[in-house]
Coordinates of C-alpha atoms in Angstrom, one line a residue:
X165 CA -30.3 -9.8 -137.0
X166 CA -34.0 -9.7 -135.9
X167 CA -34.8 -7.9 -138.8
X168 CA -33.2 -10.6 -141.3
X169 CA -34.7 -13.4 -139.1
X170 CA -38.6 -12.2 -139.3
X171 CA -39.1 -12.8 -142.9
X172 CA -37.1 -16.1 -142.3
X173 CA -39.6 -17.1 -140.2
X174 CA -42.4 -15.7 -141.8
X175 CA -41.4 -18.0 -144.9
X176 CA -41.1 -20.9 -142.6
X177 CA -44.6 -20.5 -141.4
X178 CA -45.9 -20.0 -144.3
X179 CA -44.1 -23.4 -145.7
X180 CA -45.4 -25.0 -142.7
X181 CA -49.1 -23.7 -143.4
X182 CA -48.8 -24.3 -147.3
X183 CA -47.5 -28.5 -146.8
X184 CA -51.0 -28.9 -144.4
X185 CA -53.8 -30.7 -146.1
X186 CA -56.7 -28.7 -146.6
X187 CA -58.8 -29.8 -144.5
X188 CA -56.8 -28.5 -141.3
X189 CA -56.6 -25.1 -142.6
X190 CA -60.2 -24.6 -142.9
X191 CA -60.2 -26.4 -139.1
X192 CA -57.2 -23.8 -138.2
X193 CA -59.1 -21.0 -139.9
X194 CA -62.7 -21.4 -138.1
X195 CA -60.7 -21.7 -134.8
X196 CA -59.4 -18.7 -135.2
X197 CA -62.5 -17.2 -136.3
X198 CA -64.9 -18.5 -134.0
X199 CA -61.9 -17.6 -131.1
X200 CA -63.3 -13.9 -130.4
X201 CA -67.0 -15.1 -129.9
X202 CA -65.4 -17.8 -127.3
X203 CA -62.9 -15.2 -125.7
X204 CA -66.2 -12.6 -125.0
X205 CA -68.7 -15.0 -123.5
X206 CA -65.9 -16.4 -121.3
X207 CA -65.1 -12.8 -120.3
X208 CA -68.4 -12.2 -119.7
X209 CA -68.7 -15.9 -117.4
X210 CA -65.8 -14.3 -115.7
X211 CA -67.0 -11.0 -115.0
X212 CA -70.6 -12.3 -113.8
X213 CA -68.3 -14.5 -111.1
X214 CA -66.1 -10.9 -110.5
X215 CA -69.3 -9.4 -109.7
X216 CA -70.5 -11.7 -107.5
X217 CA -67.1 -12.0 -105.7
X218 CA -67.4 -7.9 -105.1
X219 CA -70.9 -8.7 -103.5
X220 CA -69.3 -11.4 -101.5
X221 CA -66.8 -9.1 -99.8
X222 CA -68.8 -6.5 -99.8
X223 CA -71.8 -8.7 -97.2
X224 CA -68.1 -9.9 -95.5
X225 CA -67.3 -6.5 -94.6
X226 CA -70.6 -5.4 -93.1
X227 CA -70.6 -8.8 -91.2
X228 CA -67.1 -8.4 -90.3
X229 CA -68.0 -4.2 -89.0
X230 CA -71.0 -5.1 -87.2
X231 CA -69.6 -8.5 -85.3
X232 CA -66.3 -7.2 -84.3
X233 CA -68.2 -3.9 -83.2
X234 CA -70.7 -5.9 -80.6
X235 CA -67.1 -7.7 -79.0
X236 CA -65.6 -4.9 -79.1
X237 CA -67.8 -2.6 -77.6
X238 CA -69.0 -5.3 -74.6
X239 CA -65.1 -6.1 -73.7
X240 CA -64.4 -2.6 -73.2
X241 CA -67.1 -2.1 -71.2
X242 CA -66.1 -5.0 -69.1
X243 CA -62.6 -4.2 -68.9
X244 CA -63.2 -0.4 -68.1
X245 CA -65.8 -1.6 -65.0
X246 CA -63.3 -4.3 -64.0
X247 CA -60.9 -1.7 -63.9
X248 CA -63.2 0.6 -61.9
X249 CA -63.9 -2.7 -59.3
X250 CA -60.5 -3.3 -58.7
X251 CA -59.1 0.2 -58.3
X252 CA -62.1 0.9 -55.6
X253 CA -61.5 -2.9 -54.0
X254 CA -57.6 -2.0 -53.6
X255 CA -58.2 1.4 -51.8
X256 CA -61.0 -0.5 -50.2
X257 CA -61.6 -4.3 -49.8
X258 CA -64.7 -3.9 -47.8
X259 CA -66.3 -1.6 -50.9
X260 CA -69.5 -3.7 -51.6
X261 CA -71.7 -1.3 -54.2
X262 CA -68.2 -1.7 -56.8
X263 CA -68.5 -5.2 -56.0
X264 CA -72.8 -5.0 -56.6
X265 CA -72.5 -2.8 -59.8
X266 CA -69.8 -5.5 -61.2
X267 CA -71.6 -8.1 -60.4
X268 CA -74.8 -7.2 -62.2
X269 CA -72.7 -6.5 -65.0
X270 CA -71.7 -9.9 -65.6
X271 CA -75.3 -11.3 -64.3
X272 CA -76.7 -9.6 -67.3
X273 CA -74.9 -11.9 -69.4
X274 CA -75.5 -15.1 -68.0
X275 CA -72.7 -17.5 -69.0
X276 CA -69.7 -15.1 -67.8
X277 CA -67.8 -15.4 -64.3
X278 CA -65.6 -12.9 -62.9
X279 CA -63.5 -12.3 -59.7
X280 CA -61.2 -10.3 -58.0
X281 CA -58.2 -11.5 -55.9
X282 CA -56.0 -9.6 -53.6
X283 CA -52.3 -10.0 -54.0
X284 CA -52.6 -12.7 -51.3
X285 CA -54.9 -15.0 -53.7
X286 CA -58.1 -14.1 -51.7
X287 CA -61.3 -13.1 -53.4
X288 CA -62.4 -9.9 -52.8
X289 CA -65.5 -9.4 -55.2
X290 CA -67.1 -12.2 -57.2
X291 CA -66.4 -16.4 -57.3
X292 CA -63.5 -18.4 -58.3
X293 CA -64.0 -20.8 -61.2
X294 CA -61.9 -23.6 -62.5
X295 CA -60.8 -21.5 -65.9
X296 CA -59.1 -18.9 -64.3
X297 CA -56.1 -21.6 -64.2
X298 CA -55.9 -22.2 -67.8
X299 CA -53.8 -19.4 -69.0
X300 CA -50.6 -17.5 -67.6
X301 CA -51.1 -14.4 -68.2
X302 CA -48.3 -11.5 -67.8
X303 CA -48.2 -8.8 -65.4
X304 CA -50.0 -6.1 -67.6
X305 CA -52.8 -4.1 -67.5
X306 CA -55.1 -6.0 -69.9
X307 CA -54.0 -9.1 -70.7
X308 CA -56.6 -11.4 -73.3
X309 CA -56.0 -15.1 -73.5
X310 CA -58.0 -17.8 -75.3
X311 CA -58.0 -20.7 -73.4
X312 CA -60.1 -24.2 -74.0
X313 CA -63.3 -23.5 -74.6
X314 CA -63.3 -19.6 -74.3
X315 CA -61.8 -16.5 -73.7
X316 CA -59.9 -14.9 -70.3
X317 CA -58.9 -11.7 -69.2
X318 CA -56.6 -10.0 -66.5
X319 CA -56.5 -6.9 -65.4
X320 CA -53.7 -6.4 -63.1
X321 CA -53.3 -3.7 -60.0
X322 CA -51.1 -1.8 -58.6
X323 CA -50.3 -3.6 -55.5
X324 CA -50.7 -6.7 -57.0
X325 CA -54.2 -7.9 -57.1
X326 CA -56.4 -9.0 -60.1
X327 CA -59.7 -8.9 -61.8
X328 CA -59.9 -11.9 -64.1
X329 CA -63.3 -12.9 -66.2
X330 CA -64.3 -15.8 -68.6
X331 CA -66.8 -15.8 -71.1
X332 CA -67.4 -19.3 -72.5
X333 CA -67.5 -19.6 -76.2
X334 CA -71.4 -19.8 -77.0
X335 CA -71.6 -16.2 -75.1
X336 CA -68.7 -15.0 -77.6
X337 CA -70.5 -16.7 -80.6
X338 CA -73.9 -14.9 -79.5
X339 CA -72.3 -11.5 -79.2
X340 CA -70.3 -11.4 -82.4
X341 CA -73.5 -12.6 -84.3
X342 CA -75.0 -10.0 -86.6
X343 CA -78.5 -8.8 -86.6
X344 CA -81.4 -9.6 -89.1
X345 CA -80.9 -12.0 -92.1
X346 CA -76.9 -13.3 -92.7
X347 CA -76.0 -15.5 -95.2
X348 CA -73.7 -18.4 -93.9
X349 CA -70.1 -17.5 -92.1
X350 CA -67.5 -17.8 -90.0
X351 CA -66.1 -16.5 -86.7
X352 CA -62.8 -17.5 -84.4
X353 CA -61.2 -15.3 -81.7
X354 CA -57.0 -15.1 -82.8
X355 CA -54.7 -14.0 -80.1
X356 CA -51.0 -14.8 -79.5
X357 CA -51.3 -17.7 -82.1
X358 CA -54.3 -19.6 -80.6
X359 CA -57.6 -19.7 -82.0
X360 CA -61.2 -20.1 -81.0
X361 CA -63.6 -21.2 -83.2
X362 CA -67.2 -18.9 -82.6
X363 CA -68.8 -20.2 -85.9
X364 CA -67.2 -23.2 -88.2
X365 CA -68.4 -22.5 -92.0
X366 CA -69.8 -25.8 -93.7
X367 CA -67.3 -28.2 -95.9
X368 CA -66.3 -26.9 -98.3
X369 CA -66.0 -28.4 -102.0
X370 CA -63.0 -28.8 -104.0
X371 CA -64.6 -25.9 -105.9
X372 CA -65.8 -23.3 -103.4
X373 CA -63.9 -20.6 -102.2
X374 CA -64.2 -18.5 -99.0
X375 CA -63.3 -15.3 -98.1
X376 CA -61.5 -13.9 -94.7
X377 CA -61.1 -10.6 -93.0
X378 CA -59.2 -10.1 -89.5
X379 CA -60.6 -6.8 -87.4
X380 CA -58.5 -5.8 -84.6
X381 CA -60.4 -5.5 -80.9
X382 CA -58.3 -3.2 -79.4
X383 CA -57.6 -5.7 -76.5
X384 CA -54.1 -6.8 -76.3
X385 CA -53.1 -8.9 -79.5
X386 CA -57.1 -10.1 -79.8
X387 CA -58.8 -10.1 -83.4
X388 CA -61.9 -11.5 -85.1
X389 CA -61.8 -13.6 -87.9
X390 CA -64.5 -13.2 -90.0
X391 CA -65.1 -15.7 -92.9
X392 CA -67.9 -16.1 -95.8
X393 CA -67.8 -18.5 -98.9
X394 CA -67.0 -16.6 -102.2
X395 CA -69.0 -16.4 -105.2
X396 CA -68.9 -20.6 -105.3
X397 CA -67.4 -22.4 -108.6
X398 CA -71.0 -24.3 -109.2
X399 CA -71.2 -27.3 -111.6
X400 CA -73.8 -25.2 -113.3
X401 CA -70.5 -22.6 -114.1
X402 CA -68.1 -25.4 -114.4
X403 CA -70.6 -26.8 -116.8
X404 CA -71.6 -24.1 -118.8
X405 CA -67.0 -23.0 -119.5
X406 CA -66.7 -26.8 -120.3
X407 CA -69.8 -26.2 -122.8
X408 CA -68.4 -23.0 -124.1
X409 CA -64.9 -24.5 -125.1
X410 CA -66.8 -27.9 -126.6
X411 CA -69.6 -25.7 -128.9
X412 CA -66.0 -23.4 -129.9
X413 CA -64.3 -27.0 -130.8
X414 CA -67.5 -28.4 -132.1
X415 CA -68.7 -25.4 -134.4
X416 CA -64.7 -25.3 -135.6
X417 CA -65.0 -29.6 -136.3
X418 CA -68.7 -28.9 -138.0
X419 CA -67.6 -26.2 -140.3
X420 CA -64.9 -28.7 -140.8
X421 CA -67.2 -31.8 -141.7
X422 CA -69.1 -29.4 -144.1
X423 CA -66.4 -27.9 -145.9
X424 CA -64.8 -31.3 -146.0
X425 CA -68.5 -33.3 -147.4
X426 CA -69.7 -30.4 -149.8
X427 CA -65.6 -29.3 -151.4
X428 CA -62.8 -31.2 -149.8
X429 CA -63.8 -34.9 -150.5
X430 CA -65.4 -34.8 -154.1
X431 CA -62.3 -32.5 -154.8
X432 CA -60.2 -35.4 -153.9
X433 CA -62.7 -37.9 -155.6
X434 CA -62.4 -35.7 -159.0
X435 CA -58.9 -35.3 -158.8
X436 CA -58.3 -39.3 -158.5
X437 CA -60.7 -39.9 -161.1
X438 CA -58.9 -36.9 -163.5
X439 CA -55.2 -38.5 -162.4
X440 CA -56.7 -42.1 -163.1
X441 CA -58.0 -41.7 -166.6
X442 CA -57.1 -42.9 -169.5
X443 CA -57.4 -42.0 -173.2
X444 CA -60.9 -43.7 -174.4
X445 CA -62.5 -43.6 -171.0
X446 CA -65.3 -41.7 -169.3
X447 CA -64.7 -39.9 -166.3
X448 CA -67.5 -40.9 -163.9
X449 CA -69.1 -38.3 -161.9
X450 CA -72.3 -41.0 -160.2
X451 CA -69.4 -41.9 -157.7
X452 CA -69.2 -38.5 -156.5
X453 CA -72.7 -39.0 -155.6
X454 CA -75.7 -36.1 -154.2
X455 CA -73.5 -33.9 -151.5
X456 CA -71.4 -32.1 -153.5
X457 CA -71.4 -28.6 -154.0
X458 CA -73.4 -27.6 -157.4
X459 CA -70.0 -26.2 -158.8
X460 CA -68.3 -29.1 -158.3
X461 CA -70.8 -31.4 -160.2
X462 CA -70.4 -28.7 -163.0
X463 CA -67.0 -28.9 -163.0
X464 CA -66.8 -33.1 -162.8
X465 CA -69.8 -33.0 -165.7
X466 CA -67.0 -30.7 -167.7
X467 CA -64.7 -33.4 -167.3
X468 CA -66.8 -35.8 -167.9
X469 CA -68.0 -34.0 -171.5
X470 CA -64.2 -33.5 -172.4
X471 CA -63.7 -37.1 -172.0
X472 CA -66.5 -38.3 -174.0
X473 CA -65.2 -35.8 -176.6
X474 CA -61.8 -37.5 -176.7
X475 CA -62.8 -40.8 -176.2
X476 CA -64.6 -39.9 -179.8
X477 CA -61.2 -38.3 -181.1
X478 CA -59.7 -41.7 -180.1
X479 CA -62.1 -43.5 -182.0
X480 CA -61.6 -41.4 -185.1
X481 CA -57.9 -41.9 -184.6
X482 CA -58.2 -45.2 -184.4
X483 CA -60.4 -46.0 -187.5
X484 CA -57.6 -43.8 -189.4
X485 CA -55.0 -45.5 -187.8
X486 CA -56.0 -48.5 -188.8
X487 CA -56.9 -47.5 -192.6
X488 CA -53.9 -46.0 -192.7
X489 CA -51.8 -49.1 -192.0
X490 CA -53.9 -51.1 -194.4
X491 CA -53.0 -48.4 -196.6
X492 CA -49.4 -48.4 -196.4
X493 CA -49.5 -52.6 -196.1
X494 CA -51.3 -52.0 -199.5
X495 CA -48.4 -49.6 -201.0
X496 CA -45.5 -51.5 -199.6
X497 CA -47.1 -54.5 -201.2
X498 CA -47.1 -52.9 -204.8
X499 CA -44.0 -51.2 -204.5
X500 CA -42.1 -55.0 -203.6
X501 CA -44.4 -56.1 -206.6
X502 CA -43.4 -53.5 -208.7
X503 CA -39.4 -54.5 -207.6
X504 CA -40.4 -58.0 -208.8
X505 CA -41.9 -56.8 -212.1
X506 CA -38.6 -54.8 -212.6
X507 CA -36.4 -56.9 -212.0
X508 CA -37.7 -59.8 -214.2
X509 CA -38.0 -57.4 -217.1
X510 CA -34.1 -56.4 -216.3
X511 CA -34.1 -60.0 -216.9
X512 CA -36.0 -60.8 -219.8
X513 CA -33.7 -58.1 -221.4
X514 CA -30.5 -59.8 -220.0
X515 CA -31.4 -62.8 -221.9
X516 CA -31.4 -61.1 -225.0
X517 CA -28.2 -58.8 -224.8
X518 CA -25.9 -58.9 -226.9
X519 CA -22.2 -58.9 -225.9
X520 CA -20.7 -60.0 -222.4
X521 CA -20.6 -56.2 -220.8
X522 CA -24.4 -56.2 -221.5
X523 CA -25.0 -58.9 -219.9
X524 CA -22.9 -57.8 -217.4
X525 CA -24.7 -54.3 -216.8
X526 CA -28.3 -56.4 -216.5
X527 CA -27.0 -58.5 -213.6
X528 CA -25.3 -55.7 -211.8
X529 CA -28.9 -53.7 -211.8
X530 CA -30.6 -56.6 -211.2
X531 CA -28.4 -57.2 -208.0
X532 CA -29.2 -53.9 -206.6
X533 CA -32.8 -54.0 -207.6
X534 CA -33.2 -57.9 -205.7
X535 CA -30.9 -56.3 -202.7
X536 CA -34.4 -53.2 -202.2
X537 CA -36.7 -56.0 -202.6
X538 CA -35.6 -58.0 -200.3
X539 CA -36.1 -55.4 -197.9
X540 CA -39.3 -54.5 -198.9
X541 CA -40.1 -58.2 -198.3
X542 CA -38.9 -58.4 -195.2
X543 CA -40.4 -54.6 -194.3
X544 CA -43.5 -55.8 -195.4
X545 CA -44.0 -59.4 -193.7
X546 CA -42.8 -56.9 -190.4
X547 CA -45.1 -54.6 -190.6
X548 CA -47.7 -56.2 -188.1
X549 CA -45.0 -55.9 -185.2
X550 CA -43.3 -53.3 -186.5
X551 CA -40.3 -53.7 -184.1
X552 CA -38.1 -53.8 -187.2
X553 CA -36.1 -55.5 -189.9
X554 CA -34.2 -58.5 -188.9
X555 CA -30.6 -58.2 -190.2
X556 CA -29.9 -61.7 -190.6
X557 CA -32.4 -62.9 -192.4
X558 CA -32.1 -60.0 -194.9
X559 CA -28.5 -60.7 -195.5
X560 CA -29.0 -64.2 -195.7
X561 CA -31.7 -63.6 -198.3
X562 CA -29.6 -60.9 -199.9
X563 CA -26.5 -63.2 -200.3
X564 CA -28.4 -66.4 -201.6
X565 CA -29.7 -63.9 -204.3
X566 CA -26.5 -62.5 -205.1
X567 CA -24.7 -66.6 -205.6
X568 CA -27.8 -67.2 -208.0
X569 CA -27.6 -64.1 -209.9
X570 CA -23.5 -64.5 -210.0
X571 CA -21.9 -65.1 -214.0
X572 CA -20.8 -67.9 -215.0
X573 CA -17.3 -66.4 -214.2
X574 CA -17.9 -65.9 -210.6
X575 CA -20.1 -69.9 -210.1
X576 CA -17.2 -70.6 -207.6
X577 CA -17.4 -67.6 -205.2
X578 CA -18.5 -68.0 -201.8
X579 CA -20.2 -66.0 -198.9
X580 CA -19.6 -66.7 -195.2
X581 CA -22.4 -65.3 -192.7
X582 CA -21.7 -64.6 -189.2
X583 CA -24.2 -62.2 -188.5
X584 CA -26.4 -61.8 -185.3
X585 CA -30.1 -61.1 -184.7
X586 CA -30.4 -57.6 -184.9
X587 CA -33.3 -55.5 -185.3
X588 CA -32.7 -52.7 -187.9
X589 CA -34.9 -49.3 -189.1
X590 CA -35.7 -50.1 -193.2
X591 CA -33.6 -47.3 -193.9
X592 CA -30.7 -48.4 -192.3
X593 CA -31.9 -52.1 -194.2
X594 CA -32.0 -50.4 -197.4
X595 CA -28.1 -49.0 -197.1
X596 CA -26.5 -52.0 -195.3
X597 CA -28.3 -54.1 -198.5
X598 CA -26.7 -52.0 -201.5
X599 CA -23.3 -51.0 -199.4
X600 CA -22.8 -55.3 -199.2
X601 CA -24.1 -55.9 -202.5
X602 CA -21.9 -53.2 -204.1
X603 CA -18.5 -54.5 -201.9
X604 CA -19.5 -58.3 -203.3
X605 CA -19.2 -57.1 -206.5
X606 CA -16.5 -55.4 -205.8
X607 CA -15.0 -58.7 -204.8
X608 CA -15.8 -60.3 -207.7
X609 CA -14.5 -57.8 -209.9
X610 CA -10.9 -58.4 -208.4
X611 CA -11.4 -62.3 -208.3
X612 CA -14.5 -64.0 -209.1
X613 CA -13.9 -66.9 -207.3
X614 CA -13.4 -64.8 -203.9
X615 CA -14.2 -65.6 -200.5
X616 CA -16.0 -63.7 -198.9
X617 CA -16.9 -63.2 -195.0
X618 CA -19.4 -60.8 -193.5
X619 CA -20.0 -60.4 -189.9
X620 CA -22.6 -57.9 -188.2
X621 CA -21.5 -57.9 -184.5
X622 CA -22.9 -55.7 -181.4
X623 CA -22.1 -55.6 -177.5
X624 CA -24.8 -56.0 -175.1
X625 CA -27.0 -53.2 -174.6
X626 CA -25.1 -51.2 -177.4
X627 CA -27.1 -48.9 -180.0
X628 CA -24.7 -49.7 -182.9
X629 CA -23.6 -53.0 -184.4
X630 CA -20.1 -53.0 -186.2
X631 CA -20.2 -54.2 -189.8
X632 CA -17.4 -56.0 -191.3
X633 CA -16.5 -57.7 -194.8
X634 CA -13.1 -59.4 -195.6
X635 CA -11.8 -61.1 -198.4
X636 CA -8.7 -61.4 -199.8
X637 CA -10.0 -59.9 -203.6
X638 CA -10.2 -56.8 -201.5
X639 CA -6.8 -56.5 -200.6
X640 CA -5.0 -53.4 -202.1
X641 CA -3.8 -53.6 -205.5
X642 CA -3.5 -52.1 -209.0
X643 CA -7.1 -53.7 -209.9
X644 CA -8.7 -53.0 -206.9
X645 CA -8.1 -49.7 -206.7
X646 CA -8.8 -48.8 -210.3
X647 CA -12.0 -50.2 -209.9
X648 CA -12.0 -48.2 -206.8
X649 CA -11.2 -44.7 -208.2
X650 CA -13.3 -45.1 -211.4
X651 CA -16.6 -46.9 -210.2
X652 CA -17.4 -48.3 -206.6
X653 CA -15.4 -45.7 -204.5
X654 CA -18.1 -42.7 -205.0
X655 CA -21.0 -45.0 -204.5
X656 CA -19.4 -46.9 -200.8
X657 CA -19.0 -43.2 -199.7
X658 CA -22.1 -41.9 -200.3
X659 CA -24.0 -45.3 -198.7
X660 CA -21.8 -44.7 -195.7
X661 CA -22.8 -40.9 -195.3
X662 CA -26.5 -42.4 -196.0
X663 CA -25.5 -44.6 -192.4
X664 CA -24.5 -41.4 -191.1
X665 CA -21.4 -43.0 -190.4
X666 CA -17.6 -44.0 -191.5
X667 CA -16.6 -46.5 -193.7
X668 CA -12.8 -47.6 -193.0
X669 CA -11.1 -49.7 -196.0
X670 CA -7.9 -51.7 -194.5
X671 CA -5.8 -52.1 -197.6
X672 CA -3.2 -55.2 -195.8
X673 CA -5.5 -57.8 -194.6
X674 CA -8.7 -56.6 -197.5
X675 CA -11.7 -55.7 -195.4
X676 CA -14.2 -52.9 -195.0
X677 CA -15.7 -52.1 -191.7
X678 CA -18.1 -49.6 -191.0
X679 CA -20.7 -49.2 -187.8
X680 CA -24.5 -49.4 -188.2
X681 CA -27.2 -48.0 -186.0
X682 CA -29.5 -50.6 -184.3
X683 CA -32.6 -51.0 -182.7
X684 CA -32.6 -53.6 -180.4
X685 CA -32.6 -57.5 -180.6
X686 CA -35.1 -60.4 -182.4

């Protein structure tokens, strides 16, 4: 499983890296680069402060040697003498040169009192003082007590009597201080859970650290406590680590600001300006102003050309565009003259046919050549817009033209409009215009006094209308569909497949219905 999971996550980070903007990469990436150069002068802050540490317990230990040394040495010596005194006092009470020898022993150092009491209480070498009351000591041989304001001890006897001596806590702080030159420390006498300060080290700060070593005096449970400040946690130090981490932030957050002024921001500028623009304008490149990097400015000036050069391109494509419609206005124009000229020629030659079926034949071309003028008219008066034909008033136009161009046969047929505004392509136009003109005469070939109803219906928001003519002359019948078979059948199919579409003939009620393609609504 851990094998399947580690490129799982491996895709995740790098998912989570590629969605960051990129400005915190280059942020992310400096860290990390500028990380080793942080890591090795902190190690080397740390190891300077090791270093001193080492020095710091290597003065504590020579302190501690030499001051528990001087104590040691002078309370054995005492306690070996004291021994000596009372041994000779208990064979002897009377022995005065033990008593003497003892006596100049602790007259040689000043603040110290001794004595020595028989099992009775009574003194037998020295003076009583008020101390040797303070502590209850055990029956042992040495016994070491600190009491208020210095330290006892008791030798006991064999038949019961005592040698006891105090040495007040100034003598104890002289003796256990070092010779020559000692930086600042500590000293306290620890026995059986008490303690007696020799030598109290300064306050300390929040930030300074000291340093402790216990040596053992070899009397009873008595130790010295030695104490010296560490290598101290200075505000220079404490200053100088805060500085490190702020110059490792700071040269991260400057590479930052550069990377972001000279790339990241014109970048961003040149890529708003690129998603803003718009065929016929120039890119700008003044807003991305003097900071930029060169390549950048060559790369917004290649922008800027290649707009310049389509903005031209537009302006050629314009100009064409517009000669081109003026063009096309101009052939449209002549074709619907042409139409015009055509179809009052078919005329002129109407007029002097001979026979009914010629006559006949000129009006049924002229139809269809009025039905593609019309369009072309309505095409053309369009044109400006060009949204597309509007069915309605083509059919209207095309009906009105096919009652005036009726014989004098078909004078009482009539044409019923229900049509709606619909917008039509002119090809679609063109076919709805001949596949109506050819069912009207249709009509009028079965009866030319039919009714007639067309009707050009389309739902809302439909692409295709549905076209519909009725009349009873279209109703099925030996007429109708011999006309059918031998003329107009061909010609309604192939106008439908021009729709693209169906045309459906219902025989019973006589109406054709097709559908037509539209393109929206006037």
């Amino acid at each position: 499983m851990n094998g399947l999971d580690s490129p799982l996550r491996g895709r995740g980070f790098s998912a989570a890296l590629g969605r960051l903007p990129t400005g915190a990469k280059v942020f992310l990436i400096l860290v990390g680069a500028l990380l080793p150069l942080a890591l090795i002068a902190l190690f080397t802050t740390l190891q300077t402060t090791r270093s001193a540490d080492d020095e710091a317990r290597e003065r504590l230990s020579v302190t501690a040697q030499e001051s528990a040394g001087n104590l040691e040495n002078l309370l054995a010596n005492h306690v070996a003498q004291l021994g000596e005194a009372l041994a000779a006092l208990e064979r002897n009470p009377e022995d005065a040169p033990s008593c003497t020898r003892l006596a100049g022993t602790y007259a040689a150092q000043g603040q110290a009192h001794f004595v020595v009491l028989d099992r009775r209480g009574r003194t037998l070498c020295g003076r009583a003082f008020d101390q040797i009351r303070m502590a209850d000591t055990p029956r042992s041989d040495v016994a070491a007590r600190i009491v208020p304001g210095g330290l006892l001890l008791r030798i006991s006897g064999s038949d019961g009597a005592t040698a006891t001596a105090y040495y007040p806590r100034d003598l104890l702080a002289g003796l256990a201080r070092p010779s020559g030159f000692v930086p600042e420390y500590g000293a306290a006498l620890i026995g059986h859970g008490d303690r007696l300060t020799l030598r109290a080290l300064k306050d300390n700060g929040p930030l300074d650290r000291g340093k402790s070593l216990r040596s053992n005096l070899g009397i009873d449970d008595l130790a010295l406590e030695t104490t010296m400040p560490g290598a101290p946690i200075t505000s220079p130090l404490v200053i100088a680590t805060v500085l490190l981490v702020v110059m490792w932030i700071a040269a991260a957050a400057i590479g930052w600001f550069v990377v972001d002024i000279l790339l990241i921001r014109p970048l961003r500028q040149l890529r708003s300006s690129v998603a803003n623009y718009q065929p016929g304008d120039v890119i700008d490149t003044e807003r991305l102003g003097p900071i930029p990097a060169q390549e950048i400015r060559e790369l917004g000036d290649t922008f800027s050309d290649i707009s310049r050069t389509v903005q031209a391109h537009e302006a050629d494509l314009a100009k064409g565009l517009v000669q081109q419609t003026r063009l096309t206005r101009e052939v449209h124009h002549r074709v619907k003259n042409n139409l015009q000229v055509i179809s009052s020629l078919i005329n002129f030659h109407a007029r002097a046919a001979k026979g009914e079926e010629a006559a006949n034949a000129y009006a049924s071309i002229q139809r269809r050549v009025d039905a593609l003028a019309v369009v072309h008219r309505h095409h053309y008066a369009e044109m400006e817009e060009n949204r597309g034909l509007e069915l309605r008033s083509v059919i209207g136009e095309l009906a009105a033209n096919l009652r005036a161009t009726a014989s004098e046969q078909a004078r009482g047929m009539g044409i019923t409009l229900e049509v709606e505004s619909l917008l039509v392509t002119q090809d679609v136009a063109i076919a709805v215009s001949f596949l109506l003109t050819e069912i009207i005469e249709l009509a009028v070939s079965c009866n030319s006094a039919a009714q007639i109803r067309i009707s050009i219906k389309a739902p809302e928001d439909a692409d295709r209308a549905v076209l519909r003519v009725s009349s009873p002359a279209l109703v099925g019948g030996p007429v109708f569909e011999g006309l059918v078979d031998k003329r107009y059948g061909r010609v309604l199919l192939g106008l439908a497949r021009q729709l693209r579409t169906q045309l459906h003939h219902d025989p019973l009620v006589g109406a054709y219905e097709t559908t037509i393609a539209i393109t929206g609504r006037f």
